[in-house]
Short mmCIF file of N, CA and C in Angstrom, two decimals:
data_model
loop_
_atom_site.label_atom_id
_atom_site.label_comp_id
_atom_site.label_asym_id
_atom_site.label_seq_id
_atom_site.Cartn_x
_atom_site.Cartn_y
_atom_site.Cartn_z
N MET A 1 28.88 169.05 67.87
CA MET A 1 30.14 169.41 68.28
C MET A 1 30.57 170.62 67.01
N ARG A 2 30.97 171.75 67.14
CA ARG A 2 31.39 173.11 66.70
C ARG A 2 32.77 171.96 65.83
N SER A 3 33.22 172.44 64.77
CA SER A 3 34.23 172.12 63.70
C SER A 3 35.44 172.72 65.19
N GLN A 4 35.28 173.83 65.44
CA GLN A 4 36.45 174.39 66.07
C GLN A 4 36.68 174.12 67.30
N GLU A 5 35.73 173.33 68.12
CA GLU A 5 35.87 172.29 69.24
C GLU A 5 36.46 171.27 68.96
N PHE A 6 36.22 170.39 67.56
CA PHE A 6 37.14 169.03 67.06
C PHE A 6 38.22 169.42 67.18
N VAL A 7 38.74 170.12 65.99
CA VAL A 7 39.81 170.60 66.02
C VAL A 7 40.83 170.84 67.55
N ALA A 8 40.63 171.77 68.33
CA ALA A 8 40.77 172.00 68.87
C ALA A 8 41.18 170.55 70.21
N SER A 9 40.17 169.94 70.25
CA SER A 9 40.10 169.04 71.22
C SER A 9 41.22 167.92 70.54
N SER A 10 41.39 167.12 69.23
CA SER A 10 42.52 166.72 68.63
C SER A 10 43.86 167.32 68.92
N VAL A 11 43.90 168.87 69.12
CA VAL A 11 45.04 169.72 69.38
C VAL A 11 45.49 169.19 70.75
N ARG A 12 44.73 169.14 71.44
CA ARG A 12 44.56 168.79 72.71
C ARG A 12 45.04 167.18 73.22
N HIS A 13 44.09 166.30 72.66
CA HIS A 13 44.70 164.89 72.61
C HIS A 13 46.32 164.94 72.57
N SER A 14 47.04 165.52 71.46
CA SER A 14 47.62 165.25 70.56
C SER A 14 49.10 165.51 71.96
N LYS A 15 48.61 166.42 72.83
CA LYS A 15 49.57 166.31 74.18
C LYS A 15 49.56 165.06 74.94
N ASP A 16 48.12 164.70 75.31
CA ASP A 16 48.17 163.94 76.39
C ASP A 16 48.32 162.54 75.86
N LEU A 17 48.49 162.49 74.69
CA LEU A 17 48.96 161.28 74.05
C LEU A 17 50.82 161.44 73.84
N LEU A 18 51.06 162.51 73.73
CA LEU A 18 52.54 162.46 74.04
C LEU A 18 53.09 162.58 75.66
N LYS A 19 52.23 162.77 76.48
CA LYS A 19 52.89 163.20 77.94
C LYS A 19 52.70 161.49 78.61
N ARG A 20 52.06 160.49 77.75
CA ARG A 20 52.03 158.93 78.24
C ARG A 20 53.03 158.85 78.16
N TYR A 21 54.20 159.26 77.42
CA TYR A 21 55.71 158.62 77.17
C TYR A 21 56.59 159.56 78.32
N LEU A 22 56.12 160.18 79.07
CA LEU A 22 56.70 160.95 79.65
C LEU A 22 57.12 160.45 81.34
N VAL A 23 55.97 159.15 81.30
CA VAL A 23 57.13 157.98 82.57
C VAL A 23 58.06 157.95 83.04
N LYS A 24 59.26 158.12 83.41
CA LYS A 24 60.60 157.77 84.18
C LYS A 24 61.30 158.73 83.69
N PHE A 25 60.81 160.00 83.43
CA PHE A 25 61.96 161.14 82.70
C PHE A 25 61.84 161.84 83.76
N ASP A 26 62.56 162.35 84.60
CA ASP A 26 63.01 163.22 85.21
C ASP A 26 64.02 164.64 85.30
N ASP A 27 64.57 165.17 85.87
CA ASP A 27 65.45 166.05 86.23
C ASP A 27 67.12 165.28 85.86
N SER A 28 67.02 164.09 86.08
CA SER A 28 68.37 163.26 86.27
C SER A 28 68.57 162.86 84.16
N ASN A 29 67.24 162.95 83.74
CA ASN A 29 67.37 162.03 82.52
C ASN A 29 66.92 163.05 80.90
N HIS A 30 66.34 164.54 81.46
CA HIS A 30 65.42 164.77 80.64
C HIS A 30 65.97 165.55 79.22
N THR A 31 67.70 165.81 79.91
CA THR A 31 68.45 166.04 78.58
C THR A 31 69.42 165.16 78.52
N ARG A 32 69.33 164.04 78.28
CA ARG A 32 70.20 163.04 77.68
C ARG A 32 69.68 162.82 76.35
N THR A 33 70.36 162.50 75.55
CA THR A 33 70.35 162.35 73.94
C THR A 33 71.18 160.92 74.03
N ALA A 34 70.99 159.74 72.85
CA ALA A 34 71.39 159.26 72.86
C ALA A 34 71.72 158.93 71.23
N PRO A 35 72.94 157.78 70.62
CA PRO A 35 73.09 157.58 69.46
C PRO A 35 72.01 157.38 68.95
N GLY A 36 71.97 158.10 67.44
CA GLY A 36 70.90 157.80 66.31
C GLY A 36 69.67 159.13 66.86
N CYS A 37 69.24 159.72 68.07
CA CYS A 37 69.25 159.95 68.25
C CYS A 37 69.28 161.64 68.68
N PRO A 38 69.39 162.74 67.50
CA PRO A 38 69.57 163.98 67.78
C PRO A 38 69.06 164.91 68.72
N ASN A 39 67.98 164.08 69.08
CA ASN A 39 67.22 165.58 70.55
C ASN A 39 66.89 164.88 71.51
N HIS A 40 67.37 164.97 72.65
CA HIS A 40 66.93 164.85 74.22
C HIS A 40 65.18 165.43 74.71
N LEU A 41 64.36 164.72 75.50
CA LEU A 41 63.22 165.50 75.81
C LEU A 41 63.57 166.92 76.02
N ALA A 42 63.82 167.00 76.28
CA ALA A 42 63.90 168.59 76.86
C ALA A 42 63.52 169.70 75.45
N TRP A 43 64.66 169.73 74.73
CA TRP A 43 64.95 170.22 73.59
C TRP A 43 63.30 169.77 72.76
N CYS A 44 62.92 168.41 73.12
CA CYS A 44 61.64 167.99 72.27
C CYS A 44 60.46 169.37 72.34
N LEU A 45 59.95 168.93 73.72
CA LEU A 45 58.81 169.69 74.72
C LEU A 45 59.35 171.28 74.41
N GLY A 46 60.24 171.86 74.38
CA GLY A 46 60.35 173.29 74.31
C GLY A 46 60.52 173.33 73.07
N HIS A 47 60.66 172.50 71.94
CA HIS A 47 60.76 173.01 70.28
C HIS A 47 59.00 172.92 69.96
N LEU A 48 58.04 171.69 70.46
CA LEU A 48 56.81 171.55 70.62
C LEU A 48 56.54 172.67 71.05
N ALA A 49 56.60 173.54 72.05
CA ALA A 49 55.72 174.69 72.54
C ALA A 49 56.24 175.62 71.42
N LEU A 50 57.53 175.93 71.60
CA LEU A 50 57.75 177.19 70.37
C LEU A 50 56.49 176.86 68.76
N THR A 51 56.47 175.68 68.38
CA THR A 51 56.12 175.56 67.66
C THR A 51 54.54 176.27 67.59
N ALA A 52 54.36 175.26 68.44
CA ALA A 52 52.48 175.57 69.45
C ALA A 52 52.23 177.37 69.39
N SER A 53 53.76 177.57 70.14
CA SER A 53 53.05 178.98 70.45
C SER A 53 52.91 180.54 69.04
N ARG A 54 53.91 180.07 68.27
CA ARG A 54 53.56 180.86 67.02
C ARG A 54 52.79 179.97 66.04
N PHE A 55 51.87 179.08 66.16
CA PHE A 55 50.96 178.38 65.52
C PHE A 55 49.62 179.61 66.14
N ALA A 56 49.91 179.41 67.48
CA ALA A 56 48.47 180.35 68.27
C ALA A 56 48.85 182.05 67.66
N GLU A 57 49.95 182.54 67.81
CA GLU A 57 50.43 183.68 67.40
C GLU A 57 49.98 184.31 66.52
N TRP A 58 50.03 183.04 65.04
CA TRP A 58 49.23 183.36 63.96
C TRP A 58 47.79 183.54 63.95
N LEU A 59 47.11 182.71 64.40
CA LEU A 59 45.46 183.02 64.51
C LEU A 59 45.00 183.96 64.18
N PRO A 60 44.35 184.58 63.84
CA PRO A 60 43.49 186.10 63.81
C PRO A 60 42.65 186.27 65.59
N ARG A 61 43.65 187.20 66.13
CA ARG A 61 43.35 187.87 67.28
C ARG A 61 44.61 187.15 68.33
N GLY A 62 45.66 186.55 67.47
CA GLY A 62 46.86 185.37 68.26
C GLY A 62 47.42 186.23 69.07
N ASN A 63 47.99 187.74 68.77
CA ASN A 63 48.77 188.62 69.81
C ASN A 63 47.55 188.73 71.48
N GLN A 64 46.46 189.11 70.73
CA GLN A 64 45.43 189.52 71.51
C GLN A 64 45.08 188.78 72.55
N ASN A 65 45.14 187.35 72.41
CA ASN A 65 44.61 185.97 73.09
C ASN A 65 45.87 185.13 73.29
N GLY A 66 46.94 185.96 74.00
CA GLY A 66 47.96 184.72 74.45
C GLY A 66 48.59 184.42 73.37
N GLY A 67 48.55 184.75 72.36
CA GLY A 67 49.85 183.83 71.64
C GLY A 67 50.87 184.39 71.40
N ALA A 68 51.07 185.54 71.62
CA ALA A 68 52.67 185.91 71.64
C ALA A 68 53.77 184.73 72.50
N LEU A 69 54.35 184.65 72.48
CA LEU A 69 55.78 183.90 73.79
C LEU A 69 55.61 184.75 74.81
N PRO A 70 55.16 183.88 75.59
CA PRO A 70 54.91 184.89 76.79
C PRO A 70 56.64 184.52 77.55
N VAL A 71 56.74 185.79 78.65
CA VAL A 71 58.47 185.63 78.79
C VAL A 71 58.38 184.76 79.57
N SER A 72 57.37 184.39 80.22
CA SER A 72 57.46 183.27 81.76
C SER A 72 58.20 182.10 81.22
N ASP A 73 57.78 181.73 79.98
CA ASP A 73 57.91 180.38 79.06
C ASP A 73 59.21 180.75 78.16
N PHE A 74 59.63 181.71 77.45
CA PHE A 74 60.72 181.61 76.61
C PHE A 74 61.75 183.03 77.07
N ILE A 75 63.25 183.41 76.43
CA ILE A 75 63.71 183.95 76.64
C ILE A 75 64.02 184.07 75.16
N VAL A 76 63.33 185.28 74.11
CA VAL A 76 63.40 185.33 72.66
C VAL A 76 65.00 185.95 72.33
N ASP A 77 65.32 184.75 71.26
CA ASP A 77 66.58 185.19 70.73
C ASP A 77 67.64 184.83 71.49
N ALA A 78 67.33 184.17 72.63
CA ALA A 78 68.48 183.56 73.47
C ALA A 78 69.02 182.41 72.90
N LYS A 79 70.20 181.37 73.52
CA LYS A 79 70.86 180.90 72.62
C LYS A 79 71.07 179.79 73.66
N SER A 80 70.26 180.00 74.91
CA SER A 80 70.31 179.67 75.93
C SER A 80 69.31 180.06 77.00
N GLY A 81 68.64 179.24 77.33
CA GLY A 81 67.55 179.15 78.61
C GLY A 81 67.99 179.51 80.39
N ASP A 82 67.04 178.74 80.88
CA ASP A 82 67.14 179.01 82.58
C ASP A 82 66.43 177.88 82.88
N GLU A 83 66.02 177.67 84.60
CA GLU A 83 65.65 176.34 84.61
C GLU A 83 64.14 176.70 84.70
N ASN A 84 63.73 177.79 83.99
CA ASN A 84 62.25 178.01 83.99
C ASN A 84 61.60 178.66 82.74
N ARG A 85 62.66 178.47 81.78
CA ARG A 85 62.66 179.37 80.40
C ARG A 85 63.55 178.66 79.47
N PHE A 86 63.25 178.59 78.05
CA PHE A 86 63.96 178.39 77.14
C PHE A 86 64.24 179.04 76.51
N GLY A 87 65.34 179.13 75.80
CA GLY A 87 66.04 179.98 74.80
C GLY A 87 65.80 179.70 73.31
N THR A 88 65.31 180.60 72.73
CA THR A 88 64.13 180.46 71.79
C THR A 88 65.59 179.67 70.66
N GLU A 89 66.12 180.24 70.33
CA GLU A 89 67.84 179.56 69.37
C GLU A 89 68.23 178.09 69.96
N SER A 90 67.98 177.76 71.43
CA SER A 90 68.34 176.56 71.63
C SER A 90 67.27 174.90 71.07
N ILE A 91 66.12 176.09 70.67
CA ILE A 91 65.47 174.43 70.62
C ILE A 91 64.27 175.40 69.18
N CYS A 92 65.35 176.20 68.46
CA CYS A 92 64.73 176.11 66.91
C CYS A 92 65.32 175.01 65.97
N PHE A 93 64.71 175.14 64.94
CA PHE A 93 64.58 174.58 64.09
C PHE A 93 66.37 174.31 63.67
N GLY A 94 66.89 173.74 63.35
CA GLY A 94 68.41 173.05 62.98
C GLY A 94 69.15 173.69 64.37
N SER A 95 69.22 173.65 65.74
CA SER A 95 69.38 174.01 66.60
C SER A 95 69.88 173.11 67.44
N ASP A 96 70.81 172.78 67.97
CA ASP A 96 72.17 170.80 68.27
C ASP A 96 71.71 171.19 70.12
N PRO A 97 70.71 170.38 70.03
CA PRO A 97 70.64 170.14 71.81
C PRO A 97 71.63 170.06 72.66
N ASN A 98 73.08 169.38 72.04
CA ASN A 98 74.33 169.30 73.01
C ASN A 98 74.91 170.64 72.73
N SER A 99 74.34 171.80 71.71
CA SER A 99 75.38 172.72 72.40
C SER A 99 76.22 173.22 73.66
N PRO A 100 76.91 173.22 73.59
CA PRO A 100 77.62 173.92 74.84
C PRO A 100 77.18 175.01 75.67
N GLY A 101 77.09 174.89 76.94
CA GLY A 101 76.56 175.81 78.06
C GLY A 101 74.93 176.19 77.96
N VAL A 102 74.51 175.34 77.13
CA VAL A 102 72.90 175.90 76.83
C VAL A 102 72.43 174.90 78.47
N VAL A 103 71.54 175.64 78.67
CA VAL A 103 70.76 175.35 79.72
C VAL A 103 69.42 175.07 79.28
N PHE A 104 68.76 174.35 80.19
CA PHE A 104 67.02 173.81 79.76
C PHE A 104 66.41 173.96 81.15
N PRO A 105 65.47 174.25 80.97
CA PRO A 105 64.56 174.28 81.90
C PRO A 105 64.38 172.88 82.95
N THR A 106 64.17 172.61 84.42
CA THR A 106 63.85 171.54 84.99
C THR A 106 62.26 170.82 83.73
N PHE A 107 62.73 169.93 84.33
CA PHE A 107 62.19 168.28 83.55
C PHE A 107 60.25 169.18 83.72
N ALA A 108 60.07 169.14 85.16
CA ALA A 108 58.53 169.71 85.66
C ALA A 108 58.19 170.67 84.57
N ARG A 109 59.27 171.97 84.48
CA ARG A 109 59.06 173.12 84.04
C ARG A 109 58.75 173.21 82.31
N CYS A 110 59.14 172.07 81.92
CA CYS A 110 59.52 171.90 80.49
C CYS A 110 58.02 171.24 79.68
N VAL A 111 57.07 170.56 80.91
CA VAL A 111 55.99 169.96 81.35
C VAL A 111 55.32 171.00 80.43
N GLN A 112 55.43 171.75 81.81
CA GLN A 112 54.66 172.94 82.15
C GLN A 112 54.57 173.72 80.63
N ILE A 113 55.32 173.88 80.44
CA ILE A 113 55.03 174.88 79.37
C ILE A 113 55.13 174.31 77.55
N PHE A 114 55.28 173.17 77.86
CA PHE A 114 54.20 172.35 76.47
C PHE A 114 52.92 172.30 76.86
N GLU A 115 52.60 172.62 77.90
CA GLU A 115 51.07 172.07 77.78
C GLU A 115 50.23 173.01 77.77
N ALA A 116 51.05 174.92 78.08
CA ALA A 116 50.09 175.59 78.31
C ALA A 116 50.60 176.41 76.58
N ALA A 117 51.77 175.91 75.90
CA ALA A 117 51.88 176.27 75.19
C ALA A 117 50.39 175.39 73.58
N THR A 118 50.42 174.12 74.20
CA THR A 118 49.46 173.29 73.80
C THR A 118 47.60 174.28 73.86
N GLU A 119 47.40 174.31 75.02
CA GLU A 119 45.86 175.31 75.49
C GLU A 119 46.30 176.25 74.92
N ARG A 120 47.07 176.97 74.54
CA ARG A 120 47.23 178.55 73.92
C ARG A 120 46.85 177.88 72.61
N LEU A 121 47.35 177.70 71.66
CA LEU A 121 47.04 177.06 70.61
C LEU A 121 45.62 176.86 70.68
N ALA A 122 45.21 175.89 71.41
CA ALA A 122 44.29 174.90 71.31
C ALA A 122 43.15 176.25 71.72
N ALA A 123 42.95 176.84 72.55
CA ALA A 123 42.06 177.89 72.91
C ALA A 123 42.24 179.10 71.99
N GLY A 124 43.10 179.01 71.54
CA GLY A 124 43.04 179.93 70.44
C GLY A 124 42.10 179.35 68.94
N VAL A 125 41.98 178.23 68.56
CA VAL A 125 41.11 177.86 67.25
C VAL A 125 39.84 177.61 68.08
N GLU A 126 39.25 177.54 68.97
CA GLU A 126 38.00 177.36 69.80
C GLU A 126 37.20 178.78 69.36
N GLN A 127 38.59 179.86 69.45
CA GLN A 127 37.71 181.12 69.63
C GLN A 127 37.23 181.72 68.34
N LEU A 128 37.81 180.86 67.05
CA LEU A 128 37.81 181.02 65.76
C LEU A 128 35.97 181.17 65.27
N SER A 129 35.83 182.22 64.35
CA SER A 129 34.74 181.90 63.62
C SER A 129 35.15 180.37 62.75
N ASP A 130 33.49 180.62 61.86
CA ASP A 130 33.47 179.63 61.20
C ASP A 130 34.51 180.16 60.13
N ALA A 131 34.26 181.46 59.43
CA ALA A 131 34.60 181.93 58.73
C ALA A 131 36.77 181.91 58.70
N GLU A 132 36.63 182.13 59.95
CA GLU A 132 38.37 182.22 60.28
C GLU A 132 38.75 180.82 60.24
N LEU A 133 38.19 180.12 60.83
CA LEU A 133 38.50 178.47 60.78
C LEU A 133 39.60 178.32 59.35
N VAL A 134 38.57 179.05 58.13
CA VAL A 134 39.17 178.39 57.17
C VAL A 134 39.96 179.45 56.01
N ALA A 135 39.79 180.65 56.64
CA ALA A 135 40.88 181.81 55.93
C ALA A 135 41.65 181.93 56.10
N PRO A 136 42.72 181.39 54.90
CA PRO A 136 44.23 181.45 55.28
C PRO A 136 45.33 182.71 55.87
N VAL A 137 45.33 182.06 56.67
CA VAL A 137 46.86 183.07 57.61
C VAL A 137 48.17 183.42 57.13
N PRO A 138 48.86 183.99 56.93
CA PRO A 138 50.25 184.22 56.95
C PRO A 138 50.99 183.35 57.62
N MET A 139 52.08 182.80 57.45
CA MET A 139 52.92 181.82 58.62
C MET A 139 53.94 182.09 57.77
N PHE A 140 54.80 181.22 58.60
CA PHE A 140 56.62 181.57 58.53
C PHE A 140 56.68 180.81 56.65
N GLY A 141 57.80 181.79 56.26
CA GLY A 141 58.09 181.77 54.96
C GLY A 141 57.01 182.56 53.90
N GLY A 142 56.27 183.21 54.08
CA GLY A 142 55.43 183.68 53.93
C GLY A 142 53.89 183.17 52.90
N LYS A 143 54.05 181.63 53.16
CA LYS A 143 53.48 180.92 53.41
C LYS A 143 52.16 181.10 53.71
N MET A 144 50.62 180.58 53.10
CA MET A 144 49.52 181.00 53.73
C MET A 144 48.88 179.29 54.38
N THR A 145 48.12 179.45 54.96
CA THR A 145 47.31 178.50 55.22
C THR A 145 46.53 178.85 56.44
N PRO A 146 44.96 177.89 56.62
CA PRO A 146 44.22 178.17 56.87
C PRO A 146 44.38 177.72 58.52
N PRO A 147 43.72 177.99 59.60
CA PRO A 147 44.05 177.73 60.79
C PRO A 147 43.94 176.38 61.13
N TYR A 148 42.53 175.76 60.42
CA TYR A 148 42.32 174.05 61.40
C TYR A 148 43.90 173.25 60.45
N LEU A 149 44.64 173.93 59.27
CA LEU A 149 45.72 173.33 58.71
C LEU A 149 46.82 173.34 59.74
N LEU A 150 47.17 174.46 60.31
CA LEU A 150 48.15 174.48 61.45
C LEU A 150 47.58 173.98 62.38
N ALA A 151 46.58 173.87 62.73
CA ALA A 151 46.29 172.53 63.55
C ALA A 151 46.70 171.39 63.37
N ALA A 152 46.32 171.05 62.16
CA ALA A 152 46.33 169.90 61.99
C ALA A 152 48.11 169.63 61.59
N ARG A 153 48.56 170.19 61.04
CA ARG A 153 50.32 170.57 61.04
C ARG A 153 51.22 170.32 62.76
N ALA A 154 50.56 171.03 63.69
CA ALA A 154 51.35 170.84 64.98
C ALA A 154 50.69 169.21 65.51
N ILE A 155 49.34 168.87 65.33
CA ILE A 155 49.36 167.63 66.08
C ILE A 155 50.34 166.58 65.44
N TYR A 156 50.67 166.80 63.98
CA TYR A 156 51.47 165.94 63.29
C TYR A 156 53.03 165.75 63.67
N HIS A 157 53.06 167.15 63.66
CA HIS A 157 54.52 167.91 64.55
C HIS A 157 54.81 166.80 65.99
N VAL A 158 53.52 166.88 66.71
CA VAL A 158 53.75 165.96 68.27
C VAL A 158 54.14 164.98 68.08
N GLY A 159 52.99 164.92 66.78
CA GLY A 159 53.90 162.44 66.26
C GLY A 159 55.24 162.84 66.32
N ILE A 160 55.78 163.51 65.22
CA ILE A 160 57.26 163.00 65.05
C ILE A 160 57.77 163.17 66.32
N HIS A 161 57.65 164.11 66.94
CA HIS A 161 58.88 164.17 67.89
C HIS A 161 58.19 163.11 68.96
N ASN A 162 57.03 162.76 69.49
CA ASN A 162 56.66 161.56 69.97
C ASN A 162 57.22 160.13 69.81
N GLY A 163 57.92 160.07 68.15
CA GLY A 163 58.43 159.17 67.98
C GLY A 163 59.67 159.06 68.47
N GLN A 164 60.48 160.13 68.23
CA GLN A 164 61.89 160.15 68.72
C GLN A 164 62.10 160.34 70.54
N ILE A 165 60.95 160.80 70.73
CA ILE A 165 60.70 160.41 72.51
C ILE A 165 61.05 159.01 72.73
N ALA A 166 60.17 158.11 71.77
CA ALA A 166 59.91 156.50 71.94
C ALA A 166 60.99 155.74 71.84
N TYR A 167 61.98 156.50 70.87
CA TYR A 167 62.47 155.75 70.29
C TYR A 167 63.94 155.95 71.65
N LEU A 168 64.36 156.96 72.16
CA LEU A 168 65.24 158.06 73.42
C LEU A 168 64.66 156.82 74.66
N ARG A 169 63.56 156.99 74.30
CA ARG A 169 63.04 155.72 76.47
C ARG A 169 63.83 154.65 75.73
N ARG A 170 63.92 154.10 74.82
CA ARG A 170 64.34 152.40 74.22
C ARG A 170 66.37 152.51 74.64
N GLU A 171 66.37 153.77 74.17
CA GLU A 171 68.07 154.24 73.86
C GLU A 171 68.54 154.26 75.47
N ILE A 172 67.58 154.66 75.84
CA ILE A 172 68.18 155.59 77.27
C ILE A 172 67.99 154.25 78.58
N GLY A 173 67.16 153.27 78.30
CA GLY A 173 67.30 152.49 79.18
C GLY A 173 65.55 152.60 80.13
N LEU A 174 64.90 153.58 79.69
CA LEU A 174 63.52 154.16 79.89
C LEU A 174 62.83 152.75 79.54
N GLY A 175 63.30 151.95 78.67
CA GLY A 175 61.58 150.87 78.45
C GLY A 175 60.20 151.44 77.92
N SER A 176 59.72 150.72 77.15
CA SER A 176 58.41 151.32 76.62
C SER A 176 57.42 152.24 77.69
N ALA A 177 56.56 153.45 76.95
CA ALA A 177 55.86 153.85 78.35
C ALA A 177 54.27 152.84 77.93
N LEU A 178 53.79 152.21 77.52
CA LEU A 178 52.62 151.20 76.98
C LEU A 178 52.78 150.38 77.80
N GLY A 179 54.04 149.63 78.51
CA GLY A 179 54.14 148.30 79.43
C GLY A 179 55.04 147.63 78.65
#
């Protein structure tokens, strides 16, 4: 297995592990929050999708290989989304998932957008040459990091928000996803 395939499969696996925690979520509860848990499921999925999409965009050839934010999934610079798309300002770092008037996509669309963004990042990593996988690329704040570490950061980020989702599940009465 090439290093690119290993890294890409790890990105995909983080998505699959998170999806195990989506059991019992639906349109009636995907925007519920709980005391001590600032984010709801829709926000978490949108935030993770936005991050994975930005990381895919920063990869070599990112914009040419579908790395830019798809207009079918995101309304760029919007403080609210609609039933099919996230408003990027409603899911960015520091945003408030409970701001009045903010609209999030349906549960099914949230999952689809998250899956598509994860796949864009994984597919982008798979297409890299050995040299590109380890050559630093610019990311936010003018920092430089190699693509394999962008992927590791994305995987870690999924884990952080998966922990929030596990906590949220318990607090809103959905119980453990693990049985």
